[in-house]
C-alpha cells in the first residue's frame, strides 16, 4: 500500500472528521453510560458498511473490518467518554448537556477512529487480516477497558496487537500535529489510598491523657515520603501524594482520629505492588509504636502503561513515512498521569501514541480537564492517517512473516 495515497485520502476526509467531532462534542456523556455517543458511533460504522457489536461494557462499540485475505487481527482503540465539567469555551458546537464536557479530547479520538475506519474500509481489499475498531466508555472512570475485555473484546478474532492514541497536551513537548511515541513505561498507575489514624481524644492541655492522632500523622507523613526518597530507585519515577487530611474540630481539643487520602503513581508494576505493601507496614509500625491503631485501604486502579517495543517501532516508522521526520518525535520520559489503555497493553502487545493538539499560534493552550479545553482541529486527518496506516502496514508485515515461515 502506498502511504502517500493514504495520506492524501486522509486529508480529503478532514472536513468529515471535523463534523463527527463537532457532533460528538455537543453530546458529552459520562462513565459507562454513553447512549447517544455509542448510538452515533454504531450508526456511522453501519453507514460505512462495517459490522458492529454493541453493549460490551454497557456502552462499548466494536467494529470489525475483515480483510479479503485471512490473517491476524490488529486493534485500534479510542475512548468516548467526557467529564462532569460545565463547558466555558464559547464554541459554536459547545456541549448541549449541562455540567458535562468533552474536556479531555475523547470526542476527537472517537472522530479520528471513525476517520481511520473509513480509510481502512475503502482499502479492505488490500487488508491482509482484520482490523478491530474498539470504542470504549469510562476512561475517566470507573474504567471501560477491563469490562470490555471481560465481555470478549480481545477475542473472536483474537487481537494480536493494539494501538491507541491521545490528543492534546499530555506531553507538552509535542507540537500541534506531531506524533509522540514512547518506549517502555510511558504512563503511571493510578491508585488511591485511605488511612485512618485512630488515637484517643481529649483536652488539648493534657496530652498525657490522650493518644494524639494529629502528632502521629505528622510523623507518618514524613515516613511515607521516605518510601519514595529512600526505598525507591531514584531513576524510576514514583509519586506519593496525600491530597486530603482531616482531623479535629477545635483548637484546644485533641481529636480521636485523623483521616488521610491520596494517590500513588508508579511506572512499574513490581514497584507499585511493593509500595502498597510498604505503606501499610509503615502505617502499622508507626501507629503501633505510638500507641494508636489504624485503618488502611489501597485501591488498585489503572496499571502502569507500558508499550511494546516492536509495535512502537512499527508505528513510529509508519508515522515517519507518512509525515516525514519532523512529524514524529520520541518521548524521553513518562508522564505520571494514568490511562485505562494500560489494561489492553497488559494483555496484548501494542502502543499508545500522543498527537499534539495545542497550538499557541491559534491561542489553543488550555490544559486537559479545564472548562476551556480545546484542540487544534487541523491535526485530525493526521491522527486518522496514523491509525489507519499503522494497522494496514502491520497486517502487511505480519502476514508476510507468517507466510514466509510456513514455507
Ligand atoms: Zn482525561
Ligand atoms: Zn483522556
mmCIF file of C-alpha atoms and ligand atoms in Angstrom:
data_model
loop_
_atom_site.group_PDB
_atom_site.id
_atom_site.type_symbol
_atom_site.label_atom_id
_atom_site.label_comp_id
_atom_site.label_asym_id
_atom_site.label_seq_id
_atom_site.Cartn_x
_atom_site.Cartn_y
_atom_site.Cartn_z
ATOM 1 C CA UNK A 1 0.000 0.000 0.000
ATOM 2 C CA UNK A 2 1.260 3.416 -0.972
ATOM 3 C CA UNK A 3 1.203 5.573 2.146
ATOM 4 C CA UNK A 4 1.352 8.796 0.108
ATOM 5 C CA UNK A 5 -2.035 7.916 -1.375
ATOM 6 C CA UNK A 6 -3.436 7.077 2.054
ATOM 7 C CA UNK A 7 -2.146 10.393 3.391
ATOM 8 C CA UNK A 8 -3.951 12.263 0.612
ATOM 9 C CA UNK A 9 -7.155 10.325 1.260
ATOM 10 C CA UNK A 10 -6.953 11.205 4.955
ATOM 11 C CA UNK A 11 -6.556 14.883 4.092
ATOM 12 C CA UNK A 12 -9.680 14.669 1.964
ATOM 13 C CA UNK A 13 -11.563 13.255 4.976
ATOM 14 C CA UNK A 14 -10.588 16.180 7.205
ATOM 15 C CA UNK A 15 -13.932 18.020 6.976
ATOM 16 C CA UNK A 16 -15.884 14.894 7.702
ATOM 17 C CA UNK A 17 -13.746 14.083 10.755
ATOM 18 C CA UNK A 18 -14.301 17.648 11.993
ATOM 19 C CA UNK A 19 -18.060 17.232 11.528
ATOM 20 C CA UNK A 20 -18.078 13.963 13.509
ATOM 21 C CA UNK A 21 -16.034 15.599 16.247
ATOM 22 C CA UNK A 22 -18.359 18.612 16.491
ATOM 23 C CA UNK A 23 -21.434 16.383 16.590
ATOM 24 C CA UNK A 24 -19.914 14.302 19.388
ATOM 25 C CA UNK A 25 -18.642 17.356 21.221
ATOM 26 C CA UNK A 26 -22.239 18.538 21.684
ATOM 27 C CA UNK A 27 -23.438 15.347 23.356
ATOM 28 C CA UNK A 28 -20.867 14.575 26.093
ATOM 29 C CA UNK A 29 -21.788 11.646 28.353
ATOM 30 C CA UNK A 30 -20.177 10.164 31.440
ATOM 31 C CA UNK A 31 -18.637 6.889 32.544
ATOM 32 C CA UNK A 32 -20.192 3.665 31.288
ATOM 33 C CA UNK A 33 -23.427 5.430 30.312
ATOM 34 C CA UNK A 34 -22.996 6.740 26.779
ATOM 35 C CA UNK A 35 -26.305 6.008 24.986
ATOM 36 C CA UNK A 36 -26.210 8.912 22.490
ATOM 37 C CA UNK A 37 -22.480 8.646 21.796
ATOM 38 C CA UNK A 38 -22.427 4.900 21.227
ATOM 39 C CA UNK A 39 -25.557 5.119 19.043
ATOM 40 C CA UNK A 40 -23.774 7.772 16.957
ATOM 41 C CA UNK A 41 -20.703 5.557 16.551
ATOM 42 C CA UNK A 42 -22.808 2.493 15.762
ATOM 43 C CA UNK A 43 -24.817 4.391 13.129
ATOM 44 C CA UNK A 44 -21.709 5.856 11.493
ATOM 45 C CA UNK A 45 -19.915 2.487 11.325
ATOM 46 C CA UNK A 46 -23.015 0.864 9.817
ATOM 47 C CA UNK A 47 -23.220 3.642 7.228
ATOM 48 C CA UNK A 48 -19.638 2.772 6.304
ATOM 49 C CA UNK A 49 -20.699 -0.851 5.854
ATOM 50 C CA UNK A 50 -18.758 -2.103 8.863
ATOM 51 C CA UNK A 51 -20.356 -4.827 11.024
ATOM 52 C CA UNK A 52 -20.810 -3.694 14.614
ATOM 53 C CA UNK A 53 -21.168 -5.292 18.037
ATOM 54 C CA UNK A 54 -22.605 -3.183 20.852
ATOM 55 C CA UNK A 55 -23.240 -3.465 24.557
ATOM 56 C CA UNK A 56 -19.744 -4.502 25.625
ATOM 57 C CA UNK A 57 -19.124 -2.842 28.988
ATOM 58 C CA UNK A 58 -22.617 -1.385 28.573
ATOM 59 C CA UNK A 59 -21.783 1.370 26.041
ATOM 60 C CA UNK A 60 -18.748 -0.048 24.258
ATOM 61 C CA UNK A 61 -18.907 -0.444 20.482
ATOM 62 C CA UNK A 62 -16.739 -2.751 18.356
ATOM 63 C CA UNK A 63 -16.438 -2.722 14.588
ATOM 64 C CA UNK A 64 -14.650 -5.356 12.560
ATOM 65 C CA UNK A 65 -13.163 -4.707 9.151
ATOM 66 C CA UNK A 66 -12.446 -8.114 7.691
ATOM 67 C CA UNK A 67 -9.782 -8.076 5.023
ATOM 68 C CA UNK A 68 -10.126 -10.019 1.802
ATOM 69 C CA UNK A 69 -7.212 -12.220 2.774
ATOM 70 C CA UNK A 70 -7.301 -14.120 6.064
ATOM 71 C CA UNK A 71 -4.661 -13.076 8.555
ATOM 72 C CA UNK A 72 -4.023 -11.690 12.032
ATOM 73 C CA UNK A 73 -6.101 -9.009 13.748
ATOM 74 C CA UNK A 74 -4.845 -5.556 14.672
ATOM 75 C CA UNK A 75 -6.953 -3.410 17.006
ATOM 76 C CA UNK A 76 -7.367 0.354 17.111
ATOM 77 C CA UNK A 77 -8.815 1.781 20.303
ATOM 78 C CA UNK A 78 -10.492 5.097 21.117
ATOM 79 C CA UNK A 79 -12.223 6.286 24.284
ATOM 80 C CA UNK A 80 -15.598 8.038 24.044
ATOM 81 C CA UNK A 81 -16.448 9.461 27.488
ATOM 82 C CA UNK A 82 -16.491 13.050 28.768
ATOM 83 C CA UNK A 83 -16.134 14.817 32.123
ATOM 84 C CA UNK A 84 -18.505 16.383 34.694
ATOM 85 C CA UNK A 85 -17.435 19.949 33.825
ATOM 86 C CA UNK A 86 -19.542 22.922 32.692
ATOM 87 C CA UNK A 87 -18.105 23.964 29.322
ATOM 88 C CA UNK A 88 -16.923 27.579 29.033
ATOM 89 C CA UNK A 89 -15.250 27.577 25.616
ATOM 90 C CA UNK A 90 -17.965 29.626 23.906
ATOM 91 C CA UNK A 91 -17.577 27.390 20.832
ATOM 92 C CA UNK A 92 -20.493 27.270 18.399
ATOM 93 C CA UNK A 93 -20.569 23.489 18.865
ATOM 94 C CA UNK A 94 -20.203 23.563 22.670
ATOM 95 C CA UNK A 95 -21.832 20.959 24.913
ATOM 96 C CA UNK A 96 -25.612 20.789 24.898
ATOM 97 C CA UNK A 97 -25.541 18.749 28.106
ATOM 98 C CA UNK A 98 -25.363 20.987 31.206
ATOM 99 C CA UNK A 99 -22.477 20.123 33.520
ATOM 100 C CA UNK A 100 -20.820 17.781 31.046
ATOM 101 C CA UNK A 101 -17.996 18.490 28.659
ATOM 102 C CA UNK A 102 -15.526 16.775 26.372
ATOM 103 C CA UNK A 103 -12.620 18.383 28.212
ATOM 104 C CA UNK A 104 -10.061 15.661 27.512
ATOM 105 C CA UNK A 105 -10.469 15.306 23.742
ATOM 106 C CA UNK A 106 -12.140 11.883 23.693
ATOM 107 C CA UNK A 107 -14.647 13.293 21.183
ATOM 108 C CA UNK A 108 -11.700 13.814 18.825
ATOM 109 C CA UNK A 109 -10.385 10.282 19.483
ATOM 110 C CA UNK A 110 -13.755 8.840 18.514
ATOM 111 C CA UNK A 111 -13.969 11.026 15.390
ATOM 112 C CA UNK A 112 -10.413 10.191 14.310
ATOM 113 C CA UNK A 113 -11.024 6.465 14.756
ATOM 114 C CA UNK A 114 -14.160 6.802 12.617
ATOM 115 C CA UNK A 115 -11.916 8.501 10.047
ATOM 116 C CA UNK A 116 -9.439 5.624 10.205
ATOM 117 C CA UNK A 117 -12.348 3.185 9.842
ATOM 118 C CA UNK A 118 -13.499 4.911 6.665
ATOM 119 C CA UNK A 119 -9.965 4.855 5.223
ATOM 120 C CA UNK A 120 -9.469 1.179 6.043
ATOM 121 C CA UNK A 121 -12.896 0.114 4.842
ATOM 122 C CA UNK A 122 -12.113 1.736 1.486
ATOM 123 C CA UNK A 123 -8.990 -0.444 1.314
ATOM 124 C CA UNK A 124 -10.383 -3.671 2.729
ATOM 125 C CA UNK A 125 -9.464 -5.489 -0.470
ATOM 126 C CA UNK A 126 -5.807 -4.818 0.377
ATOM 127 C CA UNK A 127 -6.032 -5.798 4.068
ATOM 128 C CA UNK A 128 -4.125 -8.971 4.891
ATOM 129 C CA UNK A 129 -6.093 -9.730 8.014
ATOM 130 C CA UNK A 130 -8.621 -7.828 10.132
ATOM 131 C CA UNK A 131 -8.817 -4.513 11.889
ATOM 132 C CA UNK A 132 -10.895 -4.366 15.036
ATOM 133 C CA UNK A 133 -12.193 -0.924 15.989
ATOM 134 C CA UNK A 134 -12.640 -0.612 19.750
ATOM 135 C CA UNK A 135 -14.681 2.321 21.084
ATOM 136 C CA UNK A 136 -14.598 2.169 24.872
ATOM 137 C CA UNK A 137 -16.527 4.007 27.590
ATOM 138 C CA UNK A 138 -15.428 5.194 31.043
ATOM 139 C CA UNK A 139 -11.760 6.022 30.511
ATOM 140 C CA UNK A 140 -12.139 8.873 33.005
ATOM 141 C CA UNK A 141 -13.503 6.276 35.441
ATOM 142 C CA UNK A 142 -14.614 3.803 36.583
ATOM 143 C CA UNK A 143 -12.794 2.137 33.659
ATOM 144 C CA UNK A 144 -14.134 0.578 30.474
ATOM 145 C CA UNK A 145 -11.206 -1.457 29.180
ATOM 146 C CA UNK A 146 -11.388 -4.238 31.778
ATOM 147 C CA UNK A 147 -15.152 -4.828 31.436
ATOM 148 C CA UNK A 148 -14.801 -4.812 27.631
ATOM 149 C CA UNK A 149 -12.037 -7.407 27.908
ATOM 150 C CA UNK A 150 -14.306 -9.476 30.181
ATOM 151 C CA UNK A 151 -17.017 -9.157 27.531
ATOM 152 C CA UNK A 152 -14.644 -10.647 24.968
ATOM 153 C CA UNK A 153 -13.408 -7.637 23.000
ATOM 154 C CA UNK A 154 -9.945 -9.153 22.524
ATOM 155 C CA UNK A 155 -11.332 -12.493 21.288
ATOM 156 C CA UNK A 156 -13.092 -13.758 18.143
ATOM 157 C CA UNK A 157 -10.989 -12.998 16.200
ATOM 158 C CA UNK A 158 -8.145 -12.751 18.730
ATOM 159 C CA UNK A 159 -6.386 -9.380 18.773
ATOM 160 C CA UNK A 160 -2.635 -9.760 18.253
ATOM 161 C CA UNK A 161 -1.537 -6.133 18.504
ATOM 162 C CA UNK A 162 -3.222 -2.884 19.545
ATOM 163 C CA UNK A 163 -2.782 0.847 19.079
ATOM 164 C CA UNK A 164 -4.400 3.732 20.941
ATOM 165 C CA UNK A 165 -3.912 7.480 20.685
ATOM 166 C CA UNK A 166 -4.401 10.567 22.850
ATOM 167 C CA UNK A 167 -4.648 14.120 21.581
ATOM 168 C CA UNK A 168 -3.726 17.300 23.411
ATOM 169 C CA UNK A 169 -1.011 18.455 25.771
ATOM 170 C CA UNK A 170 -0.352 15.436 27.955
ATOM 171 C CA UNK A 171 3.218 15.642 26.675
ATOM 172 C CA UNK A 172 3.737 19.394 26.358
ATOM 173 C CA UNK A 173 6.823 18.983 24.174
ATOM 174 C CA UNK A 174 4.767 17.512 21.293
ATOM 175 C CA UNK A 175 3.821 20.358 18.890
ATOM 176 C CA UNK A 176 0.487 20.527 17.050
ATOM 177 C CA UNK A 177 0.088 17.726 14.538
ATOM 178 C CA UNK A 178 3.225 15.867 15.595
ATOM 179 C CA UNK A 179 3.001 12.251 16.790
ATOM 180 C CA UNK A 180 4.854 11.446 20.007
ATOM 181 C CA UNK A 181 5.884 7.835 20.603
ATOM 182 C CA UNK A 182 7.477 6.343 23.701
ATOM 183 C CA UNK A 183 9.239 3.101 24.589
ATOM 184 C CA UNK A 184 8.655 1.086 27.761
ATOM 185 C CA UNK A 185 6.901 2.648 30.783
ATOM 186 C CA UNK A 186 5.085 5.694 29.394
ATOM 187 C CA UNK A 187 2.299 6.448 31.846
ATOM 188 C CA UNK A 188 1.831 5.658 35.526
ATOM 189 C CA UNK A 189 -0.534 3.536 37.543
ATOM 190 C CA UNK A 190 -3.408 5.399 39.121
ATOM 191 C CA UNK A 191 -4.072 4.137 42.649
ATOM 192 C CA UNK A 192 -5.892 5.592 45.615
ATOM 193 C CA UNK A 193 -5.348 5.061 49.336
ATOM 194 C CA UNK A 194 -7.154 5.852 52.570
ATOM 195 C CA UNK A 195 -5.557 5.899 56.012
ATOM 196 C CA UNK A 196 -7.283 6.430 59.347
ATOM 197 C CA UNK A 197 -5.041 7.087 62.328
ATOM 198 C CA UNK A 198 -7.081 6.167 65.389
ATOM 199 C CA UNK A 199 -5.932 7.626 68.725
ATOM 200 C CA UNK A 200 -7.729 8.774 71.842
ATOM 201 C CA UNK A 201 -9.142 12.277 72.040
ATOM 202 C CA UNK A 202 -9.020 14.649 74.992
ATOM 203 C CA UNK A 203 -8.128 18.079 76.324
ATOM 204 C CA UNK A 204 -5.504 19.998 74.380
ATOM 205 C CA UNK A 205 -3.770 20.960 77.642
ATOM 206 C CA UNK A 206 -3.425 17.343 78.828
ATOM 207 C CA UNK A 207 -1.804 15.364 76.030
ATOM 208 C CA UNK A 208 -0.669 12.697 78.511
ATOM 209 C CA UNK A 209 -4.286 11.581 78.892
ATOM 210 C CA UNK A 210 -4.699 11.150 75.109
ATOM 211 C CA UNK A 211 -3.197 9.381 72.103
ATOM 212 C CA UNK A 212 -2.812 12.328 69.730
ATOM 213 C CA UNK A 213 -3.552 11.251 66.137
ATOM 214 C CA UNK A 214 -2.533 14.680 64.775
ATOM 215 C CA UNK A 215 1.022 14.373 66.096
ATOM 216 C CA UNK A 216 1.208 10.751 64.924
ATOM 217 C CA UNK A 217 0.013 11.805 61.479
ATOM 218 C CA UNK A 218 2.876 14.321 61.305
ATOM 219 C CA UNK A 219 5.390 11.524 61.872
ATOM 220 C CA UNK A 220 3.546 9.275 59.454
ATOM 221 C CA UNK A 221 3.646 11.758 56.563
ATOM 222 C CA UNK A 222 7.421 12.081 56.800
ATOM 223 C CA UNK A 223 7.848 8.323 56.966
ATOM 224 C CA UNK A 224 5.611 7.729 53.946
ATOM 225 C CA UNK A 225 7.623 10.200 51.885
ATOM 226 C CA UNK A 226 10.773 8.281 52.851
ATOM 227 C CA UNK A 227 9.405 5.289 50.950
ATOM 228 C CA UNK A 228 9.834 7.426 47.835
ATOM 229 C CA UNK A 229 13.088 9.185 48.722
ATOM 230 C CA UNK A 230 14.927 6.272 50.412
ATOM 231 C CA UNK A 231 13.475 2.996 49.144
ATOM 232 C CA UNK A 232 12.705 3.746 45.503
ATOM 233 C CA UNK A 233 15.360 3.627 42.790
ATOM 234 C CA UNK A 234 15.902 7.325 42.058
ATOM 235 C CA UNK A 235 15.854 6.868 38.278
ATOM 236 C CA UNK A 236 12.410 5.204 38.412
ATOM 237 C CA UNK A 237 9.701 7.808 38.941
ATOM 238 C CA UNK A 238 7.244 7.277 41.807
ATOM 239 C CA UNK A 239 4.753 9.717 43.290
ATOM 240 C CA UNK A 240 3.026 9.500 46.659
ATOM 241 C CA UNK A 241 0.648 12.416 47.152
ATOM 242 C CA UNK A 242 -1.545 12.967 50.191
ATOM 243 C CA UNK A 243 -4.322 15.174 48.880
ATOM 244 C CA UNK A 244 -6.647 15.255 51.867
ATOM 245 C CA UNK A 245 -6.083 15.340 55.619
ATOM 246 C CA UNK A 246 -8.912 15.822 58.058
ATOM 247 C CA UNK A 247 -8.903 15.743 61.815
ATOM 248 C CA UNK A 248 -10.135 17.741 64.753
ATOM 249 C CA UNK A 249 -12.793 20.402 65.170
ATOM 250 C CA UNK A 250 -11.489 22.835 67.809
ATOM 251 C CA UNK A 251 -8.142 24.497 68.510
ATOM 252 C CA UNK A 252 -7.836 23.136 72.022
ATOM 253 C CA UNK A 253 -9.211 19.625 71.604
ATOM 254 C CA UNK A 254 -7.156 16.586 70.626
ATOM 255 C CA UNK A 255 -9.332 14.595 68.208
ATOM 256 C CA UNK A 256 -9.793 10.853 68.351
ATOM 257 C CA UNK A 257 -8.798 10.223 64.739
ATOM 258 C CA UNK A 258 -7.294 11.737 61.581
ATOM 259 C CA UNK A 259 -8.108 10.677 58.020
ATOM 260 C CA UNK A 260 -5.748 10.869 55.064
ATOM 261 C CA UNK A 261 -6.411 10.189 51.408
ATOM 262 C CA UNK A 262 -4.065 10.247 48.500
ATOM 263 C CA UNK A 263 -2.781 8.739 45.310
ATOM 264 C CA UNK A 264 0.251 6.680 44.288
ATOM 265 C CA UNK A 265 1.656 6.752 40.750
ATOM 266 C CA UNK A 266 4.227 4.172 39.661
ATOM 267 C CA UNK A 267 5.560 3.261 36.236
ATOM 268 C CA UNK A 268 6.424 -0.348 37.029
ATOM 269 C CA UNK A 269 4.069 -2.994 38.325
ATOM 270 C CA UNK A 270 6.534 -4.556 40.804
ATOM 271 C CA UNK A 271 7.286 -1.159 42.350
ATOM 272 C CA UNK A 272 3.587 -0.426 42.570
ATOM 273 C CA UNK A 273 2.927 -3.679 44.435
ATOM 274 C CA UNK A 274 5.906 -3.044 46.671
ATOM 275 C CA UNK A 275 4.912 0.452 47.767
ATOM 276 C CA UNK A 276 1.366 -0.689 48.546
ATOM 277 C CA UNK A 277 2.800 -3.306 50.930
ATOM 278 C CA UNK A 278 5.409 -0.982 52.419
ATOM 279 C CA UNK A 279 2.864 1.779 53.046
ATOM 280 C CA UNK A 280 0.745 -0.474 55.196
ATOM 281 C CA UNK A 281 3.834 -1.708 57.052
ATOM 282 C CA UNK A 282 4.854 1.871 57.846
ATOM 283 C CA UNK A 283 1.326 2.856 58.913
ATOM 284 C CA UNK A 284 1.122 -0.229 61.127
ATOM 285 C CA UNK A 285 4.581 0.301 62.615
ATOM 286 C CA UNK A 286 4.226 3.984 63.407
ATOM 287 C CA UNK A 287 0.699 3.826 64.794
ATOM 288 C CA UNK A 288 1.551 0.796 66.922
ATOM 289 C CA UNK A 289 4.801 2.306 68.138
ATOM 290 C CA UNK A 290 2.974 5.466 69.195
ATOM 291 C CA UNK A 291 0.031 3.632 70.871
ATOM 292 C CA UNK A 292 -2.539 4.262 68.145
ATOM 293 C CA UNK A 293 -4.320 1.937 65.740
ATOM 294 C CA UNK A 294 -5.209 2.340 62.065
ATOM 295 C CA UNK A 295 -7.334 1.536 59.045
ATOM 296 C CA UNK A 296 -5.651 1.225 55.659
ATOM 297 C CA UNK A 297 -7.258 0.792 52.252
ATOM 298 C CA UNK A 298 -5.371 0.690 48.958
ATOM 299 C CA UNK A 299 -7.436 0.624 45.755
ATOM 300 C CA UNK A 300 -5.550 -0.523 42.689
ATOM 301 C CA UNK A 301 -6.782 1.497 39.710
ATOM 302 C CA UNK A 302 -5.262 1.526 36.242
ATOM 303 C CA UNK A 303 -1.890 -0.260 35.956
ATOM 304 C CA UNK A 304 1.247 1.403 34.560
ATOM 305 C CA UNK A 305 1.064 1.863 30.789
ATOM 306 C CA UNK A 306 3.978 0.054 29.166
ATOM 307 C CA UNK A 307 4.400 -0.005 25.398
ATOM 308 C CA UNK A 308 5.720 -2.913 23.345
ATOM 309 C CA UNK A 309 8.982 -2.159 21.595
ATOM 310 C CA UNK A 310 8.165 -3.897 18.312
ATOM 311 C CA UNK A 311 4.745 -2.346 17.803
ATOM 312 C CA UNK A 312 6.014 1.068 18.917
ATOM 313 C CA UNK A 313 8.881 0.918 16.423
ATOM 314 C CA UNK A 314 6.455 -0.125 13.695
ATOM 315 C CA UNK A 315 4.094 2.788 14.424
ATOM 316 C CA UNK A 316 6.999 5.240 14.673
ATOM 317 C CA UNK A 317 8.371 4.154 11.284
ATOM 318 C CA UNK A 318 4.918 4.283 9.705
ATOM 319 C CA UNK A 319 4.300 7.792 11.034
ATOM 320 C CA UNK A 320 7.712 8.890 9.783
ATOM 321 C CA UNK A 321 6.893 7.564 6.347
ATOM 322 C CA UNK A 322 3.538 9.355 6.391
ATOM 323 C CA UNK A 323 4.584 12.728 7.753
ATOM 324 C CA UNK A 324 8.360 12.922 7.377
ATOM 325 C CA UNK A 325 10.907 13.053 10.210
ATOM 326 C CA UNK A 326 9.567 16.375 11.543
ATOM 327 C CA UNK A 327 6.104 14.820 12.001
ATOM 328 C CA UNK A 328 7.249 12.350 14.676
ATOM 329 C CA UNK A 329 9.122 12.637 17.955
ATOM 330 C CA UNK A 330 10.351 10.180 20.547
ATOM 331 C CA UNK A 331 9.313 10.909 24.119
ATOM 332 C CA UNK A 332 12.201 10.679 26.530
ATOM 333 C CA UNK A 333 10.392 10.292 29.844
ATOM 334 C CA UNK A 334 6.996 9.097 31.088
ATOM 335 C CA UNK A 335 4.157 11.223 32.421
ATOM 336 C CA UNK A 336 2.733 10.346 35.848
ATOM 337 C CA UNK A 337 -0.850 10.532 34.602
ATOM 338 C CA UNK A 338 -2.793 7.274 34.208
ATOM 339 C CA UNK A 339 -4.695 5.703 31.291
ATOM 340 C CA UNK A 340 -7.258 2.933 31.007
ATOM 341 C CA UNK A 341 -5.491 1.847 27.787
ATOM 342 C CA UNK A 342 -2.930 0.217 30.113
ATOM 343 C CA UNK A 343 -5.273 -2.773 30.652
ATOM 344 C CA UNK A 344 -5.252 -3.554 26.928
ATOM 345 C CA UNK A 345 -1.453 -3.250 26.838
ATOM 346 C CA UNK A 346 -1.154 -5.673 29.769
ATOM 347 C CA UNK A 347 -2.771 -8.353 27.628
ATOM 348 C CA UNK A 348 -1.759 -7.572 24.059
ATOM 349 C CA UNK A 349 1.497 -6.111 22.687
ATOM 350 C CA UNK A 350 0.818 -2.617 21.496
ATOM 351 C CA UNK A 351 1.478 1.034 21.930
ATOM 352 C CA UNK A 352 -0.084 4.366 22.822
ATOM 353 C CA UNK A 353 0.796 7.486 20.868
ATOM 354 C CA UNK A 354 0.254 11.191 21.509
ATOM 355 C CA UNK A 355 -0.969 13.612 18.859
ATOM 356 C CA UNK A 356 -0.019 17.210 19.661
ATOM 357 C CA UNK A 357 -3.272 19.186 19.920
ATOM 358 C CA UNK A 358 -2.296 22.520 21.455
ATOM 359 C CA UNK A 359 -1.436 25.407 19.156
ATOM 360 C CA UNK A 360 -0.197 28.608 20.847
ATOM 361 C CA UNK A 361 -0.250 30.457 17.496
ATOM 362 C CA UNK A 362 -4.018 29.905 17.397
ATOM 363 C CA UNK A 363 -4.454 30.591 21.121
ATOM 364 C CA UNK A 364 -5.251 26.935 21.850
ATOM 365 C CA UNK A 365 -3.264 26.302 25.012
ATOM 366 C CA UNK A 366 -5.601 25.271 27.822
ATOM 367 C CA UNK A 367 -4.906 22.133 29.810
ATOM 368 C CA UNK A 368 -6.927 18.920 29.780
ATOM 369 C CA UNK A 369 -9.867 18.814 32.204
ATOM 370 C CA UNK A 370 -10.294 22.596 32.180
ATOM 371 C CA UNK A 371 -13.609 24.215 31.245
ATOM 372 C CA UNK A 372 -11.991 25.963 28.264
ATOM 373 C CA UNK A 373 -10.016 22.974 26.928
ATOM 374 C CA UNK A 374 -9.871 22.789 23.143
ATOM 375 C CA UNK A 375 -7.678 21.307 20.427
ATOM 376 C CA UNK A 376 -6.464 22.375 17.010
ATOM 377 C CA UNK A 377 -8.873 20.597 14.653
ATOM 378 C CA UNK A 378 -6.391 20.909 11.783
ATOM 379 C CA UNK A 379 -4.477 17.901 13.153
ATOM 380 C CA UNK A 380 -7.361 15.404 12.890
ATOM 381 C CA UNK A 381 -6.553 13.921 9.484
ATOM 382 C CA UNK A 382 -3.057 13.152 10.748
ATOM 383 C CA UNK A 383 -4.473 11.128 13.611
ATOM 384 C CA UNK A 384 -6.745 9.127 11.316
ATOM 385 C CA UNK A 385 -3.922 8.562 8.840
ATOM 386 C CA UNK A 386 -1.529 7.371 11.546
ATOM 387 C CA UNK A 387 -4.060 4.881 12.938
ATOM 388 C CA UNK A 388 -5.129 3.509 9.558
ATOM 389 C CA UNK A 389 -1.626 3.291 8.108
ATOM 390 C CA UNK A 390 -0.205 1.585 11.211
ATOM 391 C CA UNK A 391 -2.906 -1.096 11.080
ATOM 392 C CA UNK A 392 -2.568 -1.645 7.354
ATOM 393 C CA UNK A 393 1.217 -1.930 7.293
ATOM 394 C CA UNK A 394 1.325 -4.042 10.464
ATOM 395 C CA UNK A 395 -1.005 -6.593 8.851
ATOM 396 C CA UNK A 396 1.114 -6.499 5.717
ATOM 397 C CA UNK A 397 4.313 -7.173 7.622
ATOM 398 C CA UNK A 398 2.930 -9.872 9.913
ATOM 399 C CA UNK A 399 1.094 -11.663 7.156
ATOM 400 C CA UNK A 400 4.312 -11.801 5.145
ATOM 401 C CA UNK A 401 6.335 -13.129 8.087
ATOM 402 C CA UNK A 402 3.849 -15.915 8.707
ATOM 403 C CA UNK A 403 3.607 -16.774 5.072
ATOM 404 C CA UNK A 404 7.408 -16.984 4.868
ATOM 405 C CA UNK A 405 7.693 -19.129 7.996
ATOM 406 C CA UNK A 406 5.060 -21.584 6.746
ATOM 407 C CA UNK A 407 7.124 -22.385 3.695
HETATM 408 ZN ZN1 LIG B 1 -8.729 12.963 30.875
HETATM 409 ZN ZN1 LIG B 2 -8.102 11.442 28.143
#
